[in-house]
Amino acid sequence: MSNFKRIPNGSVTTPRGFRAAGVTAGFKRSGAPDFAMLVSDEPANFAGAFTSCTFAAAPVQVCRKRVLTTDTIRAAVINSGNANACTGETGLANAEATCVLAANKLGINPSDVVVSSTGRIGTQLPMDTIKRGIELAVAALSDDGGKRAAEAIMTTDTVPKSAAIELELDGIVCSIGAMTKGAGMIDPSLKVPHATMLCYITTDVKISNALLAEMLGENVADSFNRITIDGDMSTNDTVIVMANGLSGVEVLPDTPEAELFRKALLEIMQQLAREMVMDGEGVTKFVNVEILNARTREDAKLCAESVANSLLCKTAWFGGDPNWGRVVAALGYSGAKFRPEKVDVFYDGIPVVKEGGDAGTPEEDLVDIVRKREFSVTVDLHDGDESYWVWTNDISYEYVKINADYHT
């Protein structure tokens, strides 16, 4: 094995020494699984990235503290159906109490536990439900429980999202596993270390917290921070990476093994980021927005995010309308610096705008493109050599229906 490969049906329990469970504790009215637990058999080095929202939820605050004060962790506890956000000192105490309850059941220290929540904002955690979830999850822990854990963290997701990658380091096969959830309220702006996007990543390599944090920060910038479903950032966005070293392979800085591991980590993060966009609330289209030849990277980013978050663009895409006027309008109000008379726009490589005006391509050709499940919008500013891309989607009637009466 010279590189890395995806493992069919892989999950967070694919790497050595990880167990997981997904159970029904009673948070959701539907009776669907709503409580997950992930445990490493050995202390795991870890790193985290969290929402930059000022109203950061109580579990995010607990996780931030763990990153700053704890060298290793053993377990993660995740509930779906209640965000424990905007819940004040009581919510923070409940998040810490969740860690204590889980630690007591697992026979570890409370500081060995991180916690995440997702669901409705502003409601206190029902601690009896938390206790029931912990008891059920500990009893159900297994080394093939990753898929059930991924199902239990879903909110408005329609499918669970898991993945795993196998790679060879120093002649030994190692692996990275991951699970994520998120279908709405998705426009992450994650910082290291400090409908919600939750992602838990596991690996059996040995790697320092500092190197993990460095890789996570680089890769978040090219994965989860490149997606937007509806332009709304959550109070609870969290990414945690755990590395327990049970493969016996150590990844050291500035080595070929470190670069291979970083690329494999990025591969799995981009795969799950893409799946999140594809499974967005009411989504019918996946759109790759790419800006080329901008004056600065910031100009390219402003343009890409402006188009990707434009409600007029998103609704046009839903209707199969190739209205390029909405694209150039979004570019124009983005705040980026460029010369409009030099701008070209392409749909799947077909010219739509040439030097700031209609490129003359027959509209029926463009309709065929924007009616596809996936297509690209490429903008060439002809004003420099910087670029930026964003993955996004359309906005449909179903998105409005889901969010007009959101409950769990």
XYZ file of C-alpha atoms in Angstrom:
408
model
C 0.000 0.000 0.000
C 1.753 3.127 -1.196
C -0.881 5.686 -0.317
C -4.250 5.445 1.440
C -7.639 4.028 0.575
C -11.202 4.380 1.777
C -12.634 1.513 3.811
C -16.184 0.504 2.803
C -18.602 0.844 5.728
C -15.840 2.368 7.863
C -16.612 4.359 11.011
C -15.108 5.830 14.182
C -14.571 2.302 15.483
C -12.476 1.207 12.497
C -9.176 2.293 14.152
C -7.813 -0.045 16.842
C -9.022 0.410 20.390
C -12.187 2.467 19.860
C -15.692 1.436 20.897
C -18.962 3.277 20.354
C -22.686 3.048 20.903
C -25.845 4.752 19.716
C -29.011 4.396 21.794
C -32.434 5.913 22.376
C -32.409 7.905 25.606
C -35.640 9.831 25.042
C -34.609 13.266 23.770
C -36.525 12.916 20.498
C -40.292 12.698 20.249
C -39.882 10.279 17.366
C -38.200 7.622 19.492
C -35.217 7.573 17.133
C -31.685 7.021 18.496
C -30.525 10.236 20.156
C -27.526 9.497 22.378
C -24.024 8.406 21.366
C -20.852 7.487 23.178
C -17.328 7.043 21.820
C -14.604 5.491 24.004
C -10.888 4.822 23.522
C -9.453 1.814 25.332
C -6.303 3.823 26.028
C -5.801 7.528 26.781
C -5.899 9.408 23.502
C -4.107 12.568 22.509
C -6.592 14.997 21.019
C -7.268 18.350 19.373
C -10.416 20.349 18.806
C -11.919 23.079 16.672
C -15.055 24.909 17.737
C -17.605 27.492 16.667
C -16.582 31.127 16.727
C -20.171 32.100 17.590
C -20.248 34.373 20.660
C -23.197 32.366 21.999
C -21.065 29.210 22.220
C -23.056 26.377 23.812
C -22.190 24.927 27.222
C -20.658 21.716 25.796
C -18.433 23.797 23.518
C -17.187 25.697 26.556
C -16.399 22.417 28.317
C -14.526 21.070 25.278
C -12.500 24.267 24.949
C -11.434 23.893 28.562
C -10.390 20.273 27.974
C -8.199 21.299 25.027
C -6.451 23.931 27.119
C -6.047 21.966 30.357
C -5.992 18.230 29.582
C -3.322 16.160 27.834
C -5.465 13.123 26.954
C -9.101 12.063 26.861
C -10.868 8.707 26.876
C -14.489 9.348 25.928
C -16.988 11.552 24.129
C -20.672 11.814 25.008
C -23.062 13.289 22.443
C -26.799 13.910 22.692
C -29.161 14.909 19.899
C -32.438 16.699 20.511
C -31.242 19.403 22.890
C -28.420 21.866 22.121
C -27.788 22.961 25.733
C -27.093 26.420 24.288
C -28.078 29.754 25.841
C -28.756 27.906 29.086
C -26.515 29.916 31.408
C -24.714 28.584 34.462
C -27.215 25.758 34.818
C -26.456 24.547 31.305
C -22.722 24.682 31.944
C -23.146 22.747 35.188
C -25.242 20.158 33.359
C -22.559 19.728 30.689
C -19.930 19.156 33.367
C -22.286 16.831 35.242
C -22.726 14.802 32.057
C -18.963 14.249 31.991
C -18.974 13.199 35.655
C -21.833 10.731 35.143
C -20.150 9.182 32.121
C -16.763 9.027 33.858
C -18.257 7.278 36.878
C -19.851 4.622 34.678
C -16.653 4.119 32.666
C -14.278 4.186 35.640
C -12.269 7.154 34.364
C -11.759 10.784 35.394
C -14.332 13.457 34.422
C -11.519 15.400 32.735
C -11.133 12.408 30.385
C -14.575 13.102 28.899
C -15.687 15.623 26.277
C -19.310 16.373 25.530
C -21.375 17.646 22.595
C -25.032 18.483 22.141
C -27.207 19.302 19.159
C -30.854 20.216 18.782
C -33.110 22.984 19.956
C -31.490 26.069 21.538
C -32.555 27.545 24.874
C -33.874 24.465 26.697
C -32.177 22.979 29.743
C -30.879 19.419 29.463
C -33.204 16.857 31.089
C -30.604 15.196 33.295
C -32.708 12.095 33.920
C -32.616 11.511 30.171
C -28.841 12.072 30.180
C -28.432 9.489 32.964
C -30.564 6.973 31.074
C -28.576 7.574 27.886
C -25.255 7.048 29.658
C -26.416 3.794 31.273
C -27.734 2.432 27.982
C -24.711 3.568 25.976
C -22.105 2.114 28.346
C -23.912 -1.231 28.232
C -24.043 -1.109 24.411
C -20.425 -0.111 23.706
C -18.835 -2.274 21.021
C -16.001 -2.205 18.515
C -18.547 -2.213 15.679
C -20.806 0.459 17.182
C -19.571 3.344 15.034
C -22.466 3.238 12.590
C -25.041 3.282 15.379
C -23.267 6.213 17.008
C -23.385 8.143 13.724
C -27.126 7.506 13.501
C -27.707 8.677 17.072
C -26.157 12.137 16.558
C -28.444 13.032 13.619
C -31.031 15.817 13.822
C -32.557 16.805 10.460
C -29.999 14.681 8.603
C -31.616 12.058 6.393
C -28.671 9.628 6.502
C -25.873 8.911 8.991
C -22.418 9.998 7.863
C -19.406 7.815 8.611
C -16.115 7.141 6.865
C -12.733 5.523 7.381
C -9.389 5.554 5.601
C -6.551 3.055 5.747
C -2.935 4.095 5.233
C 0.490 2.542 5.606
C 3.070 4.233 7.831
C 6.485 2.695 8.498
C 5.220 -0.551 6.978
C 2.247 -0.794 9.362
C -1.380 -0.386 8.323
C -3.078 2.366 10.343
C -6.504 3.918 10.017
C -8.550 7.057 10.528
C -12.290 6.895 11.207
C -14.876 9.643 11.464
C -18.536 10.483 11.900
C -20.328 13.751 11.395
C -23.769 15.272 11.419
C -25.167 18.472 9.996
C -27.873 19.319 7.500
C -28.885 22.869 8.365
C -27.598 25.898 10.266
C -24.321 25.166 8.475
C -21.756 27.854 7.726
C -18.940 26.909 10.110
C -16.182 29.238 11.152
C -14.103 26.943 13.295
C -11.103 28.045 15.317
C -8.319 25.979 16.894
C -8.230 25.646 19.822
C -10.945 27.514 21.218
C -28.585 21.806 12.758
C -25.027 22.186 13.999
C -21.961 20.525 12.632
C -20.470 17.867 14.878
C -17.524 15.746 13.786
C -15.592 13.146 15.739
C -12.434 11.671 14.212
C -10.436 8.737 15.558
C -7.050 7.274 14.668
C -4.787 4.562 16.018
C -1.536 6.413 15.281
C 0.489 8.135 17.992
C 0.729 11.870 17.389
C 1.224 14.827 19.695
C -1.573 17.206 20.596
C 0.391 20.083 19.082
C 0.850 18.366 15.713
C -2.772 17.184 15.707
C -3.937 20.747 16.365
C -1.736 22.085 13.571
C -3.068 19.541 11.072
C -6.655 20.011 12.203
C -6.413 23.768 11.777
C -4.982 23.458 8.264
C -7.512 20.848 7.193
C -10.590 22.536 8.696
C -9.748 25.544 6.524
C -9.981 23.334 3.429
C -12.979 21.229 4.424
C -15.630 22.246 6.953
C -14.880 25.954 6.631
C -15.439 25.635 2.861
C -19.074 24.546 3.084
C -22.257 26.516 3.521
C -25.813 25.224 3.452
C -27.798 28.222 4.622
C -25.244 30.812 5.794
C -26.151 30.351 9.473
C -23.431 29.457 11.985
C -24.368 27.208 14.889
C -23.746 27.731 18.591
C -22.493 24.149 18.880
C -20.107 23.452 15.960
C -17.406 21.042 17.154
C -14.646 18.912 15.639
C -12.663 16.583 17.899
C -9.770 14.329 16.797
C -8.626 11.491 19.087
C -5.375 9.539 18.582
C -4.718 6.561 20.878
C -1.465 5.239 19.361
C -2.509 1.575 19.440
C -1.052 0.899 15.981
C 2.386 1.423 17.486
C 3.241 3.970 14.784
C 4.307 7.471 15.797
C 3.827 10.413 13.451
C 6.504 13.055 13.969
C 6.640 16.620 12.611
C 8.348 17.364 9.290
C 8.405 13.764 8.067
C 6.925 12.079 4.975
C 4.678 10.094 7.331
C 3.289 13.302 8.785
C 2.460 14.649 5.331
C 0.769 11.395 4.312
C -1.248 11.365 7.527
C -2.284 14.994 7.031
C -3.466 14.245 3.488
C -5.447 11.221 4.656
C -7.025 13.310 7.406
C -7.962 15.983 4.864
C -9.418 13.340 2.545
C -11.784 12.039 5.204
C -12.746 15.547 6.367
C -13.519 16.657 2.802
C -15.525 13.505 2.166
C -17.726 14.168 5.182
C -17.986 17.891 4.409
C -19.241 17.019 0.937
C -21.739 14.532 2.366
C -23.068 17.214 4.703
C -23.792 19.544 1.796
C -25.368 16.737 -0.246
C -27.645 15.923 2.720
C -28.530 19.536 3.536
C -32.085 20.298 4.562
C -34.242 20.065 1.440
C -31.181 20.150 -0.833
C -31.595 19.057 -4.459
C -28.356 20.512 -5.918
C -24.668 20.404 -5.000
C -22.814 23.439 -6.364
C -19.059 24.000 -6.457
C -18.360 27.745 -6.530
C -14.810 28.573 -7.569
C -13.157 31.954 -7.972
C -9.996 32.197 -10.086
C -7.353 34.870 -10.617
C -8.430 37.262 -7.880
C -6.254 40.133 -6.681
C -5.982 38.651 -3.169
C -7.097 35.456 -1.466
C -9.494 37.503 0.642
C -11.091 38.941 -2.510
C -11.512 35.426 -3.881
C -13.052 34.253 -0.599
C -15.448 37.196 -0.438
C -16.660 36.474 -3.969
C -17.050 32.727 -3.448
C -18.942 33.053 -0.179
C -21.160 35.824 -1.525
C -22.325 33.674 -4.446
C -22.580 30.532 -2.317
C -24.773 32.236 0.295
C -26.954 34.276 -2.082
C -30.603 33.339 -1.592
C -31.371 34.550 -5.107
C -28.684 32.267 -6.557
C -29.809 29.346 -4.405
C -33.466 29.677 -5.349
C -32.576 30.030 -9.036
C -30.534 26.845 -8.833
C -33.473 25.061 -7.202
C -35.718 26.121 -10.054
C -33.197 25.188 -12.742
C -32.928 28.844 -13.769
C -29.468 29.763 -15.183
C -29.976 33.441 -14.298
C -26.347 34.609 -14.290
C -27.409 38.123 -13.313
C -27.795 36.866 -9.767
C -24.228 35.562 -9.765
C -22.695 38.822 -10.949
C -24.861 40.797 -8.517
C -23.544 38.666 -5.640
C -19.989 39.258 -6.869
C -20.676 42.972 -7.038
C -21.885 43.365 -3.463
C -19.320 40.952 -1.996
C -16.935 43.737 -1.023
C -14.153 42.251 -3.139
C -12.027 44.467 -5.377
C -12.046 43.579 -9.088
C -12.809 45.122 -12.468
C -16.257 44.003 -13.666
C -15.396 44.511 -17.349
C -12.825 41.700 -17.085
C -15.022 39.097 -15.373
C -15.864 35.774 -17.023
C -18.367 33.268 -15.575
C -18.759 29.598 -16.525
C -21.324 26.911 -15.683
C -19.547 23.529 -15.883
C -16.958 25.146 -18.146
C -19.552 26.620 -20.527
C -19.190 30.436 -20.879
C -22.077 32.387 -19.358
C -20.524 35.828 -18.897
C -17.704 37.202 -21.040
C -15.910 40.412 -20.034
C -18.788 41.391 -17.746
C -21.614 40.776 -20.236
C -23.648 37.999 -21.816
C -21.383 35.379 -23.391
C -24.047 34.425 -25.935
C -24.473 30.773 -24.946
C -28.048 29.605 -25.698
C -30.120 29.550 -22.529
C -31.360 26.019 -23.178
C -27.772 24.766 -22.941
C -27.394 26.449 -19.561
C -30.741 25.110 -18.310
C -29.506 21.574 -18.910
C -26.520 22.295 -16.646
C -28.309 23.880 -13.686
C -30.935 21.133 -13.656
C -28.253 18.554 -12.853
C -27.739 17.213 -9.333
C -24.195 18.625 -9.334
C -22.611 21.455 -11.285
C -19.967 24.139 -10.922
C -20.019 27.920 -11.094
C -16.556 29.225 -11.981
C -15.662 32.907 -11.962
C -12.445 34.195 -13.526
C -11.730 37.728 -12.313
C -8.608 38.137 -14.500
C -7.172 40.410 -11.817
C -4.427 38.414 -10.084
C -3.446 34.843 -9.273
C -5.367 33.964 -6.086
C -8.242 31.486 -5.907
C -10.838 30.121 -3.482
C -13.639 27.537 -3.611
C -16.797 26.826 -1.603
C -19.230 23.891 -1.687
C -22.865 24.897 -1.405
C -26.396 23.954 -2.435
C -29.804 25.243 -3.448
C -32.660 26.332 -1.180
C -35.951 24.523 -1.703
C -39.539 24.583 -0.457
C -38.584 21.693 1.841
C -35.903 23.788 3.567
C -38.532 26.372 4.500
C -40.930 23.678 5.668
C -38.299 22.029 7.898
C -37.197 25.294 9.505
C -40.586 26.933 9.818
C -41.510 24.454 12.519
C -38.270 22.971 13.811
C -38.627 20.464 16.597
C -37.062 17.138 17.544
